Coordinates of C-alpha atoms and ligand atoms in Angstrom, one line a residue:
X1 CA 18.8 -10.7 15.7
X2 CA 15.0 -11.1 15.1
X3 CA 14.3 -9.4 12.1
X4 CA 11.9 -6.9 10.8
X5 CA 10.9 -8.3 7.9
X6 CA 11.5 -11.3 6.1
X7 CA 10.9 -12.0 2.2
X8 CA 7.8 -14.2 1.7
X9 CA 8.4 -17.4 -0.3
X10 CA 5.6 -20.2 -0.3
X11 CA 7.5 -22.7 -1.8
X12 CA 6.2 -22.9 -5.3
X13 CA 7.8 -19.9 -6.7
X14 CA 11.6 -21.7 -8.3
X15 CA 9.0 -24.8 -9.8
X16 CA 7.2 -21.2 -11.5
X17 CA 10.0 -19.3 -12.5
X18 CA 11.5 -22.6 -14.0
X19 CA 8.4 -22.9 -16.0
X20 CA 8.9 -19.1 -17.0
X21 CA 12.8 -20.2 -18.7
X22 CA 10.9 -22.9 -20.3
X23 CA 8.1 -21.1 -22.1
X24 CA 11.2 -19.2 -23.5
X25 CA 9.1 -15.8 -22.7
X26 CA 11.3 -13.8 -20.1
X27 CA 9.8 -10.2 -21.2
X28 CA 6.7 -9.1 -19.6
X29 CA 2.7 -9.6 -20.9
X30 CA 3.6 -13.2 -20.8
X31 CA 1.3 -16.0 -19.5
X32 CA 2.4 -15.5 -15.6
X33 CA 1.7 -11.7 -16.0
X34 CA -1.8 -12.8 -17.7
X35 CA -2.3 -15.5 -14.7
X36 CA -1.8 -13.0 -11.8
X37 CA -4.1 -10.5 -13.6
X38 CA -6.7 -12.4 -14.1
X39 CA -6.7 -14.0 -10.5
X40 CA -6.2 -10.2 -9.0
X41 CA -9.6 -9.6 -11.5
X42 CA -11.5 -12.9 -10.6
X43 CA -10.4 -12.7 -6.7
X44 CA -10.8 -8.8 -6.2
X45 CA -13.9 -7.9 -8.6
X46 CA -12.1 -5.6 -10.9
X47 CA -12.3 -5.5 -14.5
X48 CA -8.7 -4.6 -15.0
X49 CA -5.5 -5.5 -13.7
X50 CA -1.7 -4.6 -14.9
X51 CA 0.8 -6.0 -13.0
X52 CA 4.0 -3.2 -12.7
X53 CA 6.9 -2.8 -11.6
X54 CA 6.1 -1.4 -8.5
X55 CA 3.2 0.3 -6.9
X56 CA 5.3 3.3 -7.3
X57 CA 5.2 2.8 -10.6
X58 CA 1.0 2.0 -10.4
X59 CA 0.2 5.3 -8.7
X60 CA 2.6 7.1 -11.7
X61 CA 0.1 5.3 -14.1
X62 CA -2.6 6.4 -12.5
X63 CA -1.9 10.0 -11.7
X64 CA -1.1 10.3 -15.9
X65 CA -4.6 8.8 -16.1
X66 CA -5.9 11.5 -14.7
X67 CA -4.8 13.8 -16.7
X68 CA -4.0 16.9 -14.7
X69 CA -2.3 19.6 -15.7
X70 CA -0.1 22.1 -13.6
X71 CA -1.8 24.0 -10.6
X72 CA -4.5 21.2 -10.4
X73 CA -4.5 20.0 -6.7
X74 CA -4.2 16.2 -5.2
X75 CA -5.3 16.2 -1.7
X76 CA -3.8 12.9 0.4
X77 CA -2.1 12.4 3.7
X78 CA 0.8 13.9 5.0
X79 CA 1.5 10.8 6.7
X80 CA 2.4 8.3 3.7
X81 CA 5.2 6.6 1.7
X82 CA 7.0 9.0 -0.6
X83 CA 5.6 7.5 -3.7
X84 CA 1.7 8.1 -2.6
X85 CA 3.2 12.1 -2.9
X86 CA 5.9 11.4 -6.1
X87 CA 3.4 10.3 -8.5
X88 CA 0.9 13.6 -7.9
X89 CA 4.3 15.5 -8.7
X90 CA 5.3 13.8 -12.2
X91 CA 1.5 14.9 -13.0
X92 CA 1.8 18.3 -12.6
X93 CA 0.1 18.8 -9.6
X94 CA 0.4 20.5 -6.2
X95 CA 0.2 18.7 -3.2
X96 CA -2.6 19.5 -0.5
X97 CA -1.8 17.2 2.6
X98 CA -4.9 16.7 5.2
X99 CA -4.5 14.9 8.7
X100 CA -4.9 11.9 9.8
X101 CA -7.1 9.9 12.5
X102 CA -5.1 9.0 15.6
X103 CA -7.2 5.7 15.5
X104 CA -6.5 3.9 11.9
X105 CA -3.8 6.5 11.1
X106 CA -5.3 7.1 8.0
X107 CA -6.8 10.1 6.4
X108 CA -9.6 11.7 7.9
X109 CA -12.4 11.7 6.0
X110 CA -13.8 14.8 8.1
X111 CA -10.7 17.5 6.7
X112 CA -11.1 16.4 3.4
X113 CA -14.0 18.5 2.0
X114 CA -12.1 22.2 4.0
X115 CA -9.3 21.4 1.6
X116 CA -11.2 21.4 -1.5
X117 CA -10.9 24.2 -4.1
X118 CA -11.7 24.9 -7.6
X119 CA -8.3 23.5 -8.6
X120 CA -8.9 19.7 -6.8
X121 CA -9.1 17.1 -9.1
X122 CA -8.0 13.9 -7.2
X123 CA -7.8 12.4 -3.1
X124 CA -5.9 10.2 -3.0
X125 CA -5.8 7.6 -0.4
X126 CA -3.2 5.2 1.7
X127 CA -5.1 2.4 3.7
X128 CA -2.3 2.0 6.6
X129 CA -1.4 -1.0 7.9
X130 CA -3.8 -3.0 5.2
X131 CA -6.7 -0.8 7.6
X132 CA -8.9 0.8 5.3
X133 CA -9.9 4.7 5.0
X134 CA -13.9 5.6 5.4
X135 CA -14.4 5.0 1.8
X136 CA -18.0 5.7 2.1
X137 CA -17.5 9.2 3.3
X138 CA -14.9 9.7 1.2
X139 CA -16.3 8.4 -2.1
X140 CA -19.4 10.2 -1.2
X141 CA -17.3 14.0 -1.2
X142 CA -15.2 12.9 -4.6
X143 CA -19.3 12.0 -6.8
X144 CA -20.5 15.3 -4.9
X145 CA -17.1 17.4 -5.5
X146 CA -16.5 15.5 -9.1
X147 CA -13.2 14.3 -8.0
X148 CA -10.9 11.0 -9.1
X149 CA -10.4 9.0 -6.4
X150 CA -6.6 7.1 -6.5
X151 CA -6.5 4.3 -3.5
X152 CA -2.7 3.9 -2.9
X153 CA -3.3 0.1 -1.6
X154 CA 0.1 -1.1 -1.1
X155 CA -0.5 -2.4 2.4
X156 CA -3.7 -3.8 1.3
X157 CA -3.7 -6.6 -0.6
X158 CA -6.3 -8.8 0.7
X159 CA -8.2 -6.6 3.1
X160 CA -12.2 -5.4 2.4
X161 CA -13.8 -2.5 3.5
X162 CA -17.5 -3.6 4.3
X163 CA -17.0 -7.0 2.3
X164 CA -15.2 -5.0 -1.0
X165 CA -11.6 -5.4 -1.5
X166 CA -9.0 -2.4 -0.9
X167 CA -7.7 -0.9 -4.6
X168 CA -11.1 -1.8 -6.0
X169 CA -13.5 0.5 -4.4
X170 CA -11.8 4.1 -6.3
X171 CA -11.2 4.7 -9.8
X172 CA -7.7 3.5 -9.3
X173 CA -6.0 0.8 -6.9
X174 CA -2.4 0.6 -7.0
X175 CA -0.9 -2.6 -5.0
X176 CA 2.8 -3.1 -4.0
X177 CA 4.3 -6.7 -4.3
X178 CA 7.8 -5.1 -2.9
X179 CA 9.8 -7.6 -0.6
X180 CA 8.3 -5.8 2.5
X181 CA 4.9 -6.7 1.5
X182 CA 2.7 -9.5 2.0
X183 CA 2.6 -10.6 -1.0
X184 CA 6.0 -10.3 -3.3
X185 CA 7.5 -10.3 -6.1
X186 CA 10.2 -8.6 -5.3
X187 CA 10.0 -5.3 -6.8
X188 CA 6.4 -4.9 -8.1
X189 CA 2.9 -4.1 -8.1
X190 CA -0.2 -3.4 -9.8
X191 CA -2.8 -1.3 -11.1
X192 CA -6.6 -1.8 -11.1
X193 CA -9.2 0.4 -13.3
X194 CA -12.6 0.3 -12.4
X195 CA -14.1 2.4 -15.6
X196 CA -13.3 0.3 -19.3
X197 CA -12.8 3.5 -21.0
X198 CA -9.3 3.8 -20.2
X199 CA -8.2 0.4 -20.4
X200 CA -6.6 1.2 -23.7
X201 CA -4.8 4.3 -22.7
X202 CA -3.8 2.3 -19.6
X203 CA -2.8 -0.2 -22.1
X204 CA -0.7 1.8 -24.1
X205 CA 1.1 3.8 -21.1
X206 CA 2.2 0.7 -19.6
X207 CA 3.3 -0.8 -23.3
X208 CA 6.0 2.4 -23.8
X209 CA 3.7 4.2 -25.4
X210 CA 2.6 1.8 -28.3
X211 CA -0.2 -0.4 -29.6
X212 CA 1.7 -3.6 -29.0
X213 CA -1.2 -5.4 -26.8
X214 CA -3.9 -4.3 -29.6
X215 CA -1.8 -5.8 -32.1
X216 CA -0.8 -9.5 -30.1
X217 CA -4.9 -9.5 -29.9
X218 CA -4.8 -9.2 -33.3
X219 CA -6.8 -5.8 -33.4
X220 CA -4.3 -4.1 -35.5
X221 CA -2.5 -5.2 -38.3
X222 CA 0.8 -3.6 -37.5
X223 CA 1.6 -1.6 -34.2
X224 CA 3.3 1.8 -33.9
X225 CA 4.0 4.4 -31.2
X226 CA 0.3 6.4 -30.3
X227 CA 0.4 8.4 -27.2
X228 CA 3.0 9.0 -24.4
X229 CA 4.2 5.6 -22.7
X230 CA 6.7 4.2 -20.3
X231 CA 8.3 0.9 -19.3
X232 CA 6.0 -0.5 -16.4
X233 CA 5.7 -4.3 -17.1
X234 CA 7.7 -6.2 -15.2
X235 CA 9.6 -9.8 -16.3
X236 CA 7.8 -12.9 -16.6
X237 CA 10.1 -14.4 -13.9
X238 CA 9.1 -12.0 -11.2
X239 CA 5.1 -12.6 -12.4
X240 CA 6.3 -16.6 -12.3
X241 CA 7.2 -15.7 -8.5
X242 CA 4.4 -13.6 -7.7
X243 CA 2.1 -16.6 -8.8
X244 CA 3.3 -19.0 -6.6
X245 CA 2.3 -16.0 -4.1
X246 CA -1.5 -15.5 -5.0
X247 CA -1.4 -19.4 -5.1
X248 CA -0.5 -19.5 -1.3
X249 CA -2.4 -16.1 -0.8
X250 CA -5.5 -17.6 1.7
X251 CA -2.3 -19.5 3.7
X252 CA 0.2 -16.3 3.7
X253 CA -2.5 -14.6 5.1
X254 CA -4.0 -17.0 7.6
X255 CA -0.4 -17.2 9.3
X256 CA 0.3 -13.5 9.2
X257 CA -3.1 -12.9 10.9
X258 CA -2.4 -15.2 13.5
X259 CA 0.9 -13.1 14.8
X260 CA -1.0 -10.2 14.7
X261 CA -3.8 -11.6 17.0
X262 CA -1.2 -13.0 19.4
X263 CA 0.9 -9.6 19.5
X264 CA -2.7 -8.2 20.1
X265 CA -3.9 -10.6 22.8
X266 CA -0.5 -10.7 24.6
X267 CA -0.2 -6.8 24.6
X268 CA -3.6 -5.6 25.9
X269 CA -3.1 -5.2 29.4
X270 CA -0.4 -3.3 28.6
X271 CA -3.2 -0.8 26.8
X272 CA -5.7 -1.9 28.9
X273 CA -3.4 -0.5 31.7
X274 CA -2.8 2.8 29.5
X275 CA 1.1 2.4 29.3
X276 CA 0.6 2.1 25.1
X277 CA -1.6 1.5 22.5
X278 CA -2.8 -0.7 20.0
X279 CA -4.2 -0.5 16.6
X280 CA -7.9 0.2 16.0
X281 CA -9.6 -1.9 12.8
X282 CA -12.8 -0.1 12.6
X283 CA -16.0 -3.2 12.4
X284 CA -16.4 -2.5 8.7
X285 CA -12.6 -3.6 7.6
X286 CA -10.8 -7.0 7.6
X287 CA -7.2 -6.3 7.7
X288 CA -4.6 -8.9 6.3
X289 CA -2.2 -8.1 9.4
X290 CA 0.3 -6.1 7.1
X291 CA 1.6 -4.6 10.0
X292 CA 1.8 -4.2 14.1
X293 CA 2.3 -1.5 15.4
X294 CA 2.1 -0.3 19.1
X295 CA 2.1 3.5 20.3
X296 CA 4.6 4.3 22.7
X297 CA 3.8 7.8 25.2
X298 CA 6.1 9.9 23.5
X299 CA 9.1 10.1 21.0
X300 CA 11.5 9.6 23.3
X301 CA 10.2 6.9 25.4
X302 CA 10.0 5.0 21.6
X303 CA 13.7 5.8 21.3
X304 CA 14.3 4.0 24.1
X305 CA 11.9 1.3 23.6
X306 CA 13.8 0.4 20.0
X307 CA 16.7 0.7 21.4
X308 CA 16.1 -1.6 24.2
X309 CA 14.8 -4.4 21.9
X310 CA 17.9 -4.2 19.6
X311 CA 20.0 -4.6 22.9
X312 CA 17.5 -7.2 23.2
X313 CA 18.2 -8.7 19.9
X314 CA 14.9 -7.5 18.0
X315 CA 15.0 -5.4 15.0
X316 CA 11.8 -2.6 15.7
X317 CA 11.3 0.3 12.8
X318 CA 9.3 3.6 12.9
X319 CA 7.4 5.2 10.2
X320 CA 6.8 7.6 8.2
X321 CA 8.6 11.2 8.5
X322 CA 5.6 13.6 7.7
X323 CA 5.5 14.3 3.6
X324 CA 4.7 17.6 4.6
X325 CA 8.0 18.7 7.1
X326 CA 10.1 16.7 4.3
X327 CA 12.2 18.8 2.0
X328 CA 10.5 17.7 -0.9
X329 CA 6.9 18.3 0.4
X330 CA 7.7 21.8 1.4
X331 CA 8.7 22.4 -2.2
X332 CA 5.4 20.6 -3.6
X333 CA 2.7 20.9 -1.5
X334 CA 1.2 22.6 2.0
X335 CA -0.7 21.6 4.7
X336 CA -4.3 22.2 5.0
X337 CA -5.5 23.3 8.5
X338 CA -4.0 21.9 11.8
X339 CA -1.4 19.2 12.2
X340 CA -3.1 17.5 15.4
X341 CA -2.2 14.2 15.0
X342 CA 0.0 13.6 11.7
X343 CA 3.1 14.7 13.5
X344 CA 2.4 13.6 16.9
X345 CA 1.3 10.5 16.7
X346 CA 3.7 9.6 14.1
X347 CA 6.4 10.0 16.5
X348 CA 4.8 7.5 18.9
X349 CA 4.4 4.2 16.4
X350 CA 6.6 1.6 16.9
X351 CA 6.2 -1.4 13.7
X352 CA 7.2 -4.9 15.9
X353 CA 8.5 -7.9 13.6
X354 CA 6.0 -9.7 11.5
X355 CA 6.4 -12.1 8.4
X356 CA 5.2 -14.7 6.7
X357 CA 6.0 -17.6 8.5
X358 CA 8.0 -15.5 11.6
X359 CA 8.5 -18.5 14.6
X360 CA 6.2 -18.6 17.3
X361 CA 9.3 -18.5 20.1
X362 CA 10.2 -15.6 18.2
X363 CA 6.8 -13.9 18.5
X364 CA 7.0 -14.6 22.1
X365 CA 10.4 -12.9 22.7
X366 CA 9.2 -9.6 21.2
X367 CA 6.1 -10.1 23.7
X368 CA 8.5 -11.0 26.9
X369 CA 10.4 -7.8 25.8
X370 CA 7.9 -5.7 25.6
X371 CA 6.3 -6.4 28.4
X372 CA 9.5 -6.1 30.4
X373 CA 10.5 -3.1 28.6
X374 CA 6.4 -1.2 30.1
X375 CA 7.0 -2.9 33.0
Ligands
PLP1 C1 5.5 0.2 0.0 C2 4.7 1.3 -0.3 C3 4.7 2.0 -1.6 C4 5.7 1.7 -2.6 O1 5.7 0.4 -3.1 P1 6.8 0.0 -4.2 O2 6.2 -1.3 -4.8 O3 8.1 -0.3 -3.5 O4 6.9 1.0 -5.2 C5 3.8 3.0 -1.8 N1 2.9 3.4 -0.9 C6 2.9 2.8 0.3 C7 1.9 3.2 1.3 C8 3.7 1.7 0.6 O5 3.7 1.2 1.8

């Protein structure tokens, strides 16, 4: 079976974690979890970095950051991950879910400003596919509207909008180093803050709720419990992992960019000929090929599609059930104006094999497949 997904490992990561057993500091704010936040910093042009647990865990931060309280309404896409919708919720908020763009998949910036009411207070935003949203637009209604802009960049790692990395262009960036990811640590992620007034609450959340951090800097002479925390740092030995991943960062994403240009190359007569389509990256954004995904006519012709590759040995996954027709989004939020696309197209995507390091000959059997499948 050619799989979906396989865990990235460069090579560097057991020398790291080795290192991590050695500097006898397993616990978390160690010097891997300093050496991926600074490089995230340096590399993305952020002044802040925390490495997490997860990005579920990031956008959790982040929505407590912005300090909502109950009725306030968080406006983001009905098509997302779960956790884009699960951190608005542990803030108190209600969910307002806009459409998407049949092009990038991603929010459309044009619905946004209908949804807005007196009670909006953040948009949040999912870059699909590592594709980014039309932040201008979008930035542009959250300084007119005074809004909080949350970027939920866990396919993005890596990819610019108009030369500016993904997770650094709102007030929040939350990235996902989960297995499925480009970049991994396993479970993990992290958060970026653009403004330094709230590194020290960030700080103090992610350090269960104490001064710990102020006091290892030597700021304050004993530390004690100050505000409402959790647990969000994760190990040393999955930073020491995740280092050997931002070292082999350029390389990771030069080889997953190449499958995606040959799945894109081989497949365009099959678009050009109108039998599916293929994914748009508007001029402005470099993607780092988290994904490829092709759009089938209809949901049952990609029924039969996936199950004609697993008869053919390939492992093919679909993506996402709308937040909004879930049983959890009816309780939490509503939909704002017309679901044209969010459903719909939805039901067409298709997400073909693609990893770090995937073999070319299996590249080319998804393609042969495919082909023979529209044929
Ligand atoms: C993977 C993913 C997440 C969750 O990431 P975790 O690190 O597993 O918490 C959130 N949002 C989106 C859009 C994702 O793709």
């Amino acid at each position: 079976m050619i799989s979906f997904n396989c865990p990235p490992c460069y090579g560097t990561e057991l020398q790291y974690i080795g290192q991590a057993i050695a500097n006898r500091q397993l616990c978390g704010d160690g010097p891997f979890t300093k050496k991926c936040q600074h490089w995230i910093q340096e590399r993305f042009g952020t002044q802040k970095a925390f490495l997490t647990t997860s990005c579920t865990s990031a956008l959790d931060m982040a929505l407590l950051l912005c300090k909502l309280s109950p009725g306030d309404e968080v406006i983001l896409p009905s098509f997302t991950f779960s956790s884009t919708a699960t951190s608005a919720v542990l803030s108190g908020a209600r969910l307002v879910f806009v459409d998407i763009r049949p092009d990038t998949m991603n929010i459309d910036e044009k619905r946004i400003e209908d949804a807005i009411t007196e009670r909006t207070k953040v948009i949040m935003v999912m870059h699909y596919a590592g594709v980014s949203c039309e932040m201008d637009t979008i930035l542009e209604i959250a300084e007119r509207h005074h809004l909080i802009v949350v970027e939920d960049a866990a396919q993005g790692v890596m990819s610019t909008y108009k030369g500016r990395a993904l997770g650094t262009l709102g007030d929040f960036g939350c990235y996902s180093f989960h297995e499925t990811k480009n970049y991994s640590m396993g479970e993990g992620g992290a958060l970026l803050v653009k403004d330094p007034a709230l590194n020290e609450r960030a700080e103090i959340l992610w350090e269960k709720g104490t001064n710990r951090s102020k006091f290892y800097r030597g700021q304050v002479d004993k530390y004690t419990w100050v505000d409402f925390g959790d647990s969000y740092l994760p190990s040393e030995l999955s930073a020491a992992y995740l280092w050997g991943q931002l070292e082999g960062a350029d390389a990771i994403n030069e080889n997953r960019l190449a499958t995606w240009n040959t799945y894109f190359s081989e497949l365009s007569p099959l678009s050009e000929s109108g039998r599916i389509d293929l994914p748009t990256v508007p001029p402005e954004c470099r993607h780092n090929a988290h994904m490829f995904y092709i759009k089938c006519r209809n949901l049952d012709e990609r029924q039969a599609y996936i199950e004609y590759m697993r008869e053919h040995g390939v492992q093919t996954v679909f993506h996402y059930i709308p937040l909004h027709s879930a049983p959890a989004g009816l309780r939490y939020g509503r939909f704002y104006g017309e679901d044209r696309y969010t459903t719909a197209e939805s039901e067409r995507l298709v997400r073909l094999p693609i990893y770090y390091g995937i073999p070319a000959d299996e590249v080319e059997q998804v393609i042969r497949h495919t082909k023979d499948f529209f044929a």
